[in-house]
């Protein structure tokens, strides 16, 4: 009797956690990912801010599973799923499956204005991060060349849209660049000319955090020189700048960290979704009528015990991936499966160097203590010893020298081929 | 009386060495470079082979001179020099100069066939290295997908053209990837299917080395699995492969490491050049009739005391840069300047892990001893303590684990803007 096969779509936190539990099992595992690496997304903003290298936070998926004969990796984009015939289509082939775990993550939503993406890139992949990094560095270089002080404004103004953890962390990192560290490399431009805005449509940043921690984060950002605009929905983005809360901000450096929407693949499944496009799943994370098809991570709408939607963060995806794998390993019939329960170990966000806010099992942390906790947790969860070593080395260097490590403009030249 | 200005075109070894000697002087120094960073080119092949990150071997020029008020940096391409009016044109402006040091490096020559570049990229910049790295990784991924064993051949065949140090080092590094290390990440393709060719038009590789060291390097390469084709000039390169020495080799992975030619800027100076386009300079490295204009590094044709042309290597450029700076600092009249003399500290090339050949003041080294020497020398000459630490850490990791560090396919997406 041939082995049963589990297909895992997505090599991020959800997919990888599932695969790690299923390696060494009797199943054939096939992981499909559009990139060849697992990305530690919580630190992606540091690649965009030239503080870490891509190699510090990413690991080839093949390397993770090198020694496991039952784990196969396909570099490609799964473009359709046939639920009844039990196949996934990728790279022109149909692959048969017994179980399917969909963990494709999420994309940015531009609130019905996809044309904004050209002017306000998002931050989901290494390619995004390097593009943003280069944009920032080239803006500073451009400003350095210009004689007319009025014309430099748009190159020295940075706007981050979205006051969730990604936006907050990015705003803090860019404020450090523009007010404290990298700006000192330049002879003609100086920190009094740079401006950083964090734009949020709701009445507070970090919506998932208690009010006092959100306030603290806002103050910490303001101390770094960030202008935090609350209650300011974006109404227009052009090549010249962004209009938010009725105010036009002239800027060539707009970064989108708001609004998630779900991948087309999920839409094509024909499952019920919520308003953000996340799939409605059963308590055991499977879709209606198909107990062998799981959707996990950002792509799934799952509620906790109090009825609140679980956030699209790494720990949720990791626990869901491990859960789905265990269900599969035990060959459990859908009738006897325990529901998924998220063990909330806490949430944490950093604001620049040496400050953070955290909520861990009811305990609130702020400032330096929170930041140390954040550092330790993130180092711990990096997937390989090697990456832990490198990130730690970069952070220690930065902490003492205040120099971002990777301020390189490589030149993303277009090549004809 | 206003300060005199030295313009340095090029932030590589030659230009940077000159600038380092001129910082803290009475001169205003302006460095013009097309990229924002100084690149340690001897290790560039390791970025292409996914063993090092860009950030390990490059440093922003601004960071090097951050604390020196008299050093200014312009990101741009100098496109013309007016020798008589003493100006350089860059970014639409003319900058006045008292002295000019041209250190623009060299470009690849495709022997009159520029159309070959599309199929056989060269290795001069970080952008080149990352492009080659991605090409190699994607080829392996492509081969992994293909069922038909005949069709995979071209994805698993690697051809390096040019048997100088760059070609030799690259061939050794790729042989390790394709025969020993990275290939083990894959489940369907294996090392018996991969082929690596080093193609050289002359009768030996490493032309500048004694014959016995060239032979030793050839043997070391063959032990790594490289097929070394001597006396094989390239007559055709297409998207399907390369024809060299009358033999057609089917390959999607062709890398050009042969033939240098000089930058257009040098040509536009109207100075006499040799057959490779290198500028003929006076014994004091200045051009005829202009004692304030120096050309150094790969761009200059300079002979040593025995009448041989100095090679286009880093130590030559560094010594020439320091020499030109000293001449300028002493305000020496051309009649009293001592001629430039190159102090040959040796040449050294590595072949894969733990092997190298070196000629140091008549002393020949081979094997492991030569490789340790190579490592130490290269670490020493890296420009910053931080880069030294990082490269050393990567090499130690690789030596013990046999895993290349940076096997990332980032996806060089084209963006419209």
mmCIF file with all atom_site columns, N, CA and C in Angstrom, chain B residues 17-52:
data_model
loop_
_atom_site.group_PDB
_atom_site.id
_atom_site.type_symbol
_atom_site.label_atom_id
_atom_site.label_alt_id
_atom_site.label_comp_id
_atom_site.label_asym_id
_atom_site.label_entity_id
_atom_site.label_seq_id
_atom_site.pdbx_PDB_ins_code
_atom_site.Cartn_x
_atom_site.Cartn_y
_atom_site.Cartn_z
_atom_site.occupancy
_atom_site.B_iso_or_equiv
_atom_site.pdbx_formal_charge
_atom_site.auth_seq_id
_atom_site.auth_comp_id
_atom_site.auth_asym_id
_atom_site.auth_atom_id
_atom_site.pdbx_PDB_model_num
ATOM 1   N N  . UNK B 1 17 ? 41.949 54.139 -1.594 1.00 0.00 ? 17 UNK B N  1
ATOM 2   C CA . UNK B 1 17 ? 43.284 54.275 -1.008 1.00 0.00 ? 17 UNK B CA 1
ATOM 3   C C  . UNK B 1 17 ? 43.778 55.708 -1.103 1.00 0.00 ? 17 UNK B C  1
ATOM 4   N N  . UNK B 1 18 ? 43.539 56.330 -2.246 1.00 0.00 ? 18 UNK B N  1
ATOM 5   C CA . UNK B 1 18 ? 43.927 57.724 -2.409 1.00 0.00 ? 18 UNK B CA 1
ATOM 6   C C  . UNK B 1 18 ? 43.172 58.608 -1.418 1.00 0.00 ? 18 UNK B C  1
ATOM 7   N N  . UNK B 1 19 ? 41.873 58.397 -1.325 1.00 0.00 ? 19 UNK B N  1
ATOM 8   C CA . UNK B 1 19 ? 41.053 59.236 -0.448 1.00 0.00 ? 19 UNK B CA 1
ATOM 9   C C  . UNK B 1 19 ? 41.442 59.061 1.014  1.00 0.00 ? 19 UNK B C  1
ATOM 10  N N  . UNK B 1 20 ? 41.770 57.835 1.403  1.00 0.00 ? 20 UNK B N  1
ATOM 11  C CA . UNK B 1 20 ? 42.151 57.608 2.799  1.00 0.00 ? 20 UNK B CA 1
ATOM 12  C C  . UNK B 1 20 ? 43.422 58.360 3.160  1.00 0.00 ? 20 UNK B C  1
ATOM 13  N N  . UNK B 1 21 ? 44.326 58.508 2.176  1.00 0.00 ? 21 UNK B N  1
ATOM 14  C CA . UNK B 1 21 ? 45.550 59.269 2.449  1.00 0.00 ? 21 UNK B CA 1
ATOM 15  C C  . UNK B 1 21 ? 45.280 60.776 2.448  1.00 0.00 ? 21 UNK B C  1
ATOM 16  N N  . UNK B 1 22 ? 44.225 61.202 1.767  1.00 0.00 ? 22 UNK B N  1
ATOM 17  C CA . UNK B 1 22 ? 43.966 62.638 1.625  1.00 0.00 ? 22 UNK B CA 1
ATOM 18  C C  . UNK B 1 22 ? 42.962 63.181 2.637  1.00 0.00 ? 22 UNK B C  1
ATOM 19  N N  . UNK B 1 23 ? 42.284 62.278 3.342  1.00 0.00 ? 23 UNK B N  1
ATOM 20  C CA . UNK B 1 23 ? 41.370 62.773 4.370  1.00 0.00 ? 23 UNK B CA 1
ATOM 21  C C  . UNK B 1 23 ? 42.220 63.514 5.396  1.00 0.00 ? 23 UNK B C  1
ATOM 22  N N  . UNK B 1 24 ? 41.630 64.438 6.110  1.00 0.00 ? 24 UNK B N  1
ATOM 23  C CA . UNK B 1 24 ? 42.411 65.151 7.122  1.00 0.00 ? 24 UNK B CA 1
ATOM 24  C C  . UNK B 1 24 ? 43.475 66.061 6.530  1.00 0.00 ? 24 UNK B C  1
ATOM 25  N N  . UNK B 1 25 ? 43.441 66.290 5.221  1.00 0.00 ? 25 UNK B N  1
ATOM 26  C CA . UNK B 1 25 ? 44.454 67.179 4.645  1.00 0.00 ? 25 UNK B CA 1
ATOM 27  C C  . UNK B 1 25 ? 43.827 68.545 4.401  1.00 0.00 ? 25 UNK B C  1
ATOM 28  N N  . UNK B 1 26 ? 44.587 69.428 3.774  1.00 0.00 ? 26 UNK B N  1
ATOM 29  C CA . UNK B 1 26 ? 44.063 70.758 3.442  1.00 0.00 ? 26 UNK B CA 1
ATOM 30  C C  . UNK B 1 26 ? 43.229 70.769 2.179  1.00 0.00 ? 26 UNK B C  1
ATOM 31  N N  . UNK B 1 27 ? 43.117 69.633 1.532  1.00 0.00 ? 27 UNK B N  1
ATOM 32  C CA . UNK B 1 27 ? 42.373 69.579 0.282  1.00 0.00 ? 27 UNK B CA 1
ATOM 33  C C  . UNK B 1 27 ? 40.902 69.283 0.529  1.00 0.00 ? 27 UNK B C  1
ATOM 34  N N  . UNK B 1 28 ? 40.047 69.778 -0.358 1.00 0.00 ? 28 UNK B N  1
ATOM 35  C CA . UNK B 1 28 ? 38.674 69.299 -0.410 1.00 0.00 ? 28 UNK B CA 1
ATOM 36  C C  . UNK B 1 28 ? 38.686 68.072 -1.320 1.00 0.00 ? 28 UNK B C  1
ATOM 37  N N  . UNK B 1 29 ? 38.145 66.983 -0.836 1.00 0.00 ? 29 UNK B N  1
ATOM 38  C CA . UNK B 1 29 ? 38.132 65.753 -1.617 1.00 0.00 ? 29 UNK B CA 1
ATOM 39  C C  . UNK B 1 29 ? 36.709 65.455 -2.038 1.00 0.00 ? 29 UNK B C  1
ATOM 40  N N  . UNK B 1 30 ? 36.525 65.155 -3.309 1.00 0.00 ? 30 UNK B N  1
ATOM 41  C CA . UNK B 1 30 ? 35.209 64.732 -3.783 1.00 0.00 ? 30 UNK B CA 1
ATOM 42  C C  . UNK B 1 30 ? 35.352 63.375 -4.449 1.00 0.00 ? 30 UNK B C  1
ATOM 43  N N  . UNK B 1 31 ? 34.645 62.387 -3.901 1.00 0.00 ? 31 UNK B N  1
ATOM 44  C CA . UNK B 1 31 ? 34.668 61.042 -4.485 1.00 0.00 ? 31 UNK B CA 1
ATOM 45  C C  . UNK B 1 31 ? 33.380 60.839 -5.268 1.00 0.00 ? 31 UNK B C  1
ATOM 46  N N  . UNK B 1 32 ? 33.519 60.418 -6.523 1.00 0.00 ? 32 UNK B N  1
ATOM 47  C CA . UNK B 1 32 ? 32.345 60.153 -7.358 1.00 0.00 ? 32 UNK B CA 1
ATOM 48  C C  . UNK B 1 32 ? 32.307 58.658 -7.654 1.00 0.00 ? 32 UNK B C  1
ATOM 49  N N  . UNK B 1 33 ? 31.167 58.018 -7.349 1.00 0.00 ? 33 UNK B N  1
ATOM 50  C CA . UNK B 1 33 ? 31.057 56.585 -7.661 1.00 0.00 ? 33 UNK B CA 1
ATOM 51  C C  . UNK B 1 33 ? 29.645 56.277 -8.140 1.00 0.00 ? 33 UNK B C  1
ATOM 52  N N  . UNK B 1 34 ? 29.537 55.296 -9.038 1.00 0.00 ? 34 UNK B N  1
ATOM 53  C CA . UNK B 1 34 ? 28.229 54.920 -9.581 1.00 0.00 ? 34 UNK B CA 1
ATOM 54  C C  . UNK B 1 34 ? 27.396 54.137 -8.571 1.00 0.00 ? 34 UNK B C  1
ATOM 55  N N  . UNK B 1 35 ? 28.077 53.547 -7.578 1.00 0.00 ? 35 UNK B N  1
ATOM 56  C CA . UNK B 1 35 ? 27.336 52.854 -6.528 1.00 0.00 ? 35 UNK B CA 1
ATOM 57  C C  . UNK B 1 35 ? 27.628 53.591 -5.226 1.00 0.00 ? 35 UNK B C  1
ATOM 58  N N  . UNK B 1 36 ? 26.929 53.249 -4.186 1.00 0.00 ? 36 UNK B N  1
ATOM 59  C CA . UNK B 1 36 ? 27.155 53.980 -2.940 1.00 0.00 ? 36 UNK B CA 1
ATOM 60  C C  . UNK B 1 36 ? 28.143 53.262 -2.043 1.00 0.00 ? 36 UNK B C  1
ATOM 61  N N  . UNK B 1 37 ? 28.767 52.191 -2.543 1.00 0.00 ? 37 UNK B N  1
ATOM 62  C CA . UNK B 1 37 ? 29.586 51.392 -1.645 1.00 0.00 ? 37 UNK B CA 1
ATOM 63  C C  . UNK B 1 37 ? 30.937 51.038 -2.253 1.00 0.00 ? 37 UNK B C  1
ATOM 64  N N  . UNK B 1 38 ? 31.878 50.792 -1.356 1.00 0.00 ? 38 UNK B N  1
ATOM 65  C CA . UNK B 1 38 ? 33.171 50.238 -1.738 1.00 0.00 ? 38 UNK B CA 1
ATOM 66  C C  . UNK B 1 38 ? 33.034 48.725 -1.697 1.00 0.00 ? 38 UNK B C  1
ATOM 67  N N  . UNK B 1 39 ? 33.436 48.085 -2.763 1.00 0.00 ? 39 UNK B N  1
ATOM 68  C CA . UNK B 1 39 ? 33.247 46.652 -2.899 1.00 0.00 ? 39 UNK B CA 1
ATOM 69  C C  . UNK B 1 39 ? 34.578 45.924 -2.827 1.00 0.00 ? 39 UNK B C  1
ATOM 70  N N  . UNK B 1 40 ? 34.648 44.915 -1.987 1.00 0.00 ? 40 UNK B N  1
ATOM 71  C CA . UNK B 1 40 ? 35.859 44.107 -1.894 1.00 0.00 ? 40 UNK B CA 1
ATOM 72  C C  . UNK B 1 40 ? 35.785 43.051 -2.983 1.00 0.00 ? 40 UNK B C  1
ATOM 73  N N  . UNK B 1 41 ? 36.185 43.410 -4.185 1.00 0.00 ? 41 UNK B N  1
ATOM 74  C CA . UNK B 1 41 ? 35.969 42.558 -5.360 1.00 0.00 ? 41 UNK B CA 1
ATOM 75  C C  . UNK B 1 41 ? 36.592 41.166 -5.300 1.00 0.00 ? 41 UNK B C  1
ATOM 76  N N  . UNK B 1 42 ? 37.728 40.985 -4.653 1.00 0.00 ? 42 UNK B N  1
ATOM 77  C CA . UNK B 1 42 ? 38.295 39.627 -4.623 1.00 0.00 ? 42 UNK B CA 1
ATOM 78  C C  . UNK B 1 42 ? 37.343 38.579 -4.050 1.00 0.00 ? 42 UNK B C  1
ATOM 79  N N  . UNK B 1 43 ? 36.383 39.009 -3.237 1.00 0.00 ? 43 UNK B N  1
ATOM 80  C CA . UNK B 1 43 ? 35.461 38.029 -2.664 1.00 0.00 ? 43 UNK B CA 1
ATOM 81  C C  . UNK B 1 43 ? 34.094 38.051 -3.329 1.00 0.00 ? 43 UNK B C  1
ATOM 82  N N  . UNK B 1 44 ? 33.978 38.803 -4.421 1.00 0.00 ? 44 UNK B N  1
ATOM 83  C CA . UNK B 1 44 ? 32.676 38.921 -5.082 1.00 0.00 ? 44 UNK B CA 1
ATOM 84  C C  . UNK B 1 44 ? 32.186 37.563 -5.573 1.00 0.00 ? 44 UNK B C  1
ATOM 85  N N  . UNK B 1 45 ? 33.112 36.702 -6.015 1.00 0.00 ? 45 UNK B N  1
ATOM 86  C CA . UNK B 1 45 ? 32.684 35.398 -6.524 1.00 0.00 ? 45 UNK B CA 1
ATOM 87  C C  . UNK B 1 45 ? 31.973 34.604 -5.429 1.00 0.00 ? 45 UNK B C  1
ATOM 88  N N  . UNK B 1 46 ? 32.257 34.882 -4.172 1.00 0.00 ? 46 UNK B N  1
ATOM 89  C CA . UNK B 1 46 ? 31.604 34.151 -3.091 1.00 0.00 ? 46 UNK B CA 1
ATOM 90  C C  . UNK B 1 46 ? 30.162 34.628 -2.896 1.00 0.00 ? 46 UNK B C  1
ATOM 91  N N  . UNK B 1 47 ? 29.874 35.847 -3.292 1.00 0.00 ? 47 UNK B N  1
ATOM 92  C CA . UNK B 1 47 ? 28.474 36.282 -3.251 1.00 0.00 ? 47 UNK B CA 1
ATOM 93  C C  . UNK B 1 47 ? 27.719 35.569 -4.366 1.00 0.00 ? 47 UNK B C  1
ATOM 94  N N  . UNK B 1 48 ? 28.368 35.462 -5.537 1.00 0.00 ? 48 UNK B N  1
ATOM 95  C CA . UNK B 1 48 ? 27.746 34.758 -6.670 1.00 0.00 ? 48 UNK B CA 1
ATOM 96  C C  . UNK B 1 48 ? 27.511 33.287 -6.333 1.00 0.00 ? 48 UNK B C  1
ATOM 97  N N  . UNK B 1 49 ? 28.382 32.724 -5.517 1.00 0.00 ? 49 UNK B N  1
ATOM 98  C CA . UNK B 1 49 ? 28.266 31.305 -5.163 1.00 0.00 ? 49 UNK B CA 1
ATOM 99  C C  . UNK B 1 49 ? 27.467 31.121 -3.873 1.00 0.00 ? 49 UNK B C  1
ATOM 100 N N  . UNK B 1 50 ? 26.770 32.136 -3.454 1.00 0.00 ? 50 UNK B N  1
ATOM 101 C CA . UNK B 1 50 ? 25.854 32.062 -2.302 1.00 0.00 ? 50 UNK B CA 1
ATOM 102 C C  . UNK B 1 50 ? 26.567 31.747 -0.993 1.00 0.00 ? 50 UNK B C  1
ATOM 103 N N  . UNK B 1 51 ? 27.851 32.072 -0.916 1.00 0.00 ? 51 UNK B N  1
ATOM 104 C CA . UNK B 1 51 ? 28.584 31.784 0.312  1.00 0.00 ? 51 UNK B CA 1
ATOM 105 C C  . UNK B 1 51 ? 28.706 33.005 1.220  1.00 0.00 ? 51 UNK B C  1
ATOM 106 N N  . UNK B 1 52 ? 28.600 34.186 0.644  1.00 0.00 ? 52 UNK B N  1
ATOM 107 C CA . UNK B 1 52 ? 28.643 35.409 1.433  1.00 0.00 ? 52 UNK B CA 1
ATOM 108 C C  . UNK B 1 52 ? 27.493 36.324 1.041  1.00 0.00 ? 52 UNK B C  1
#
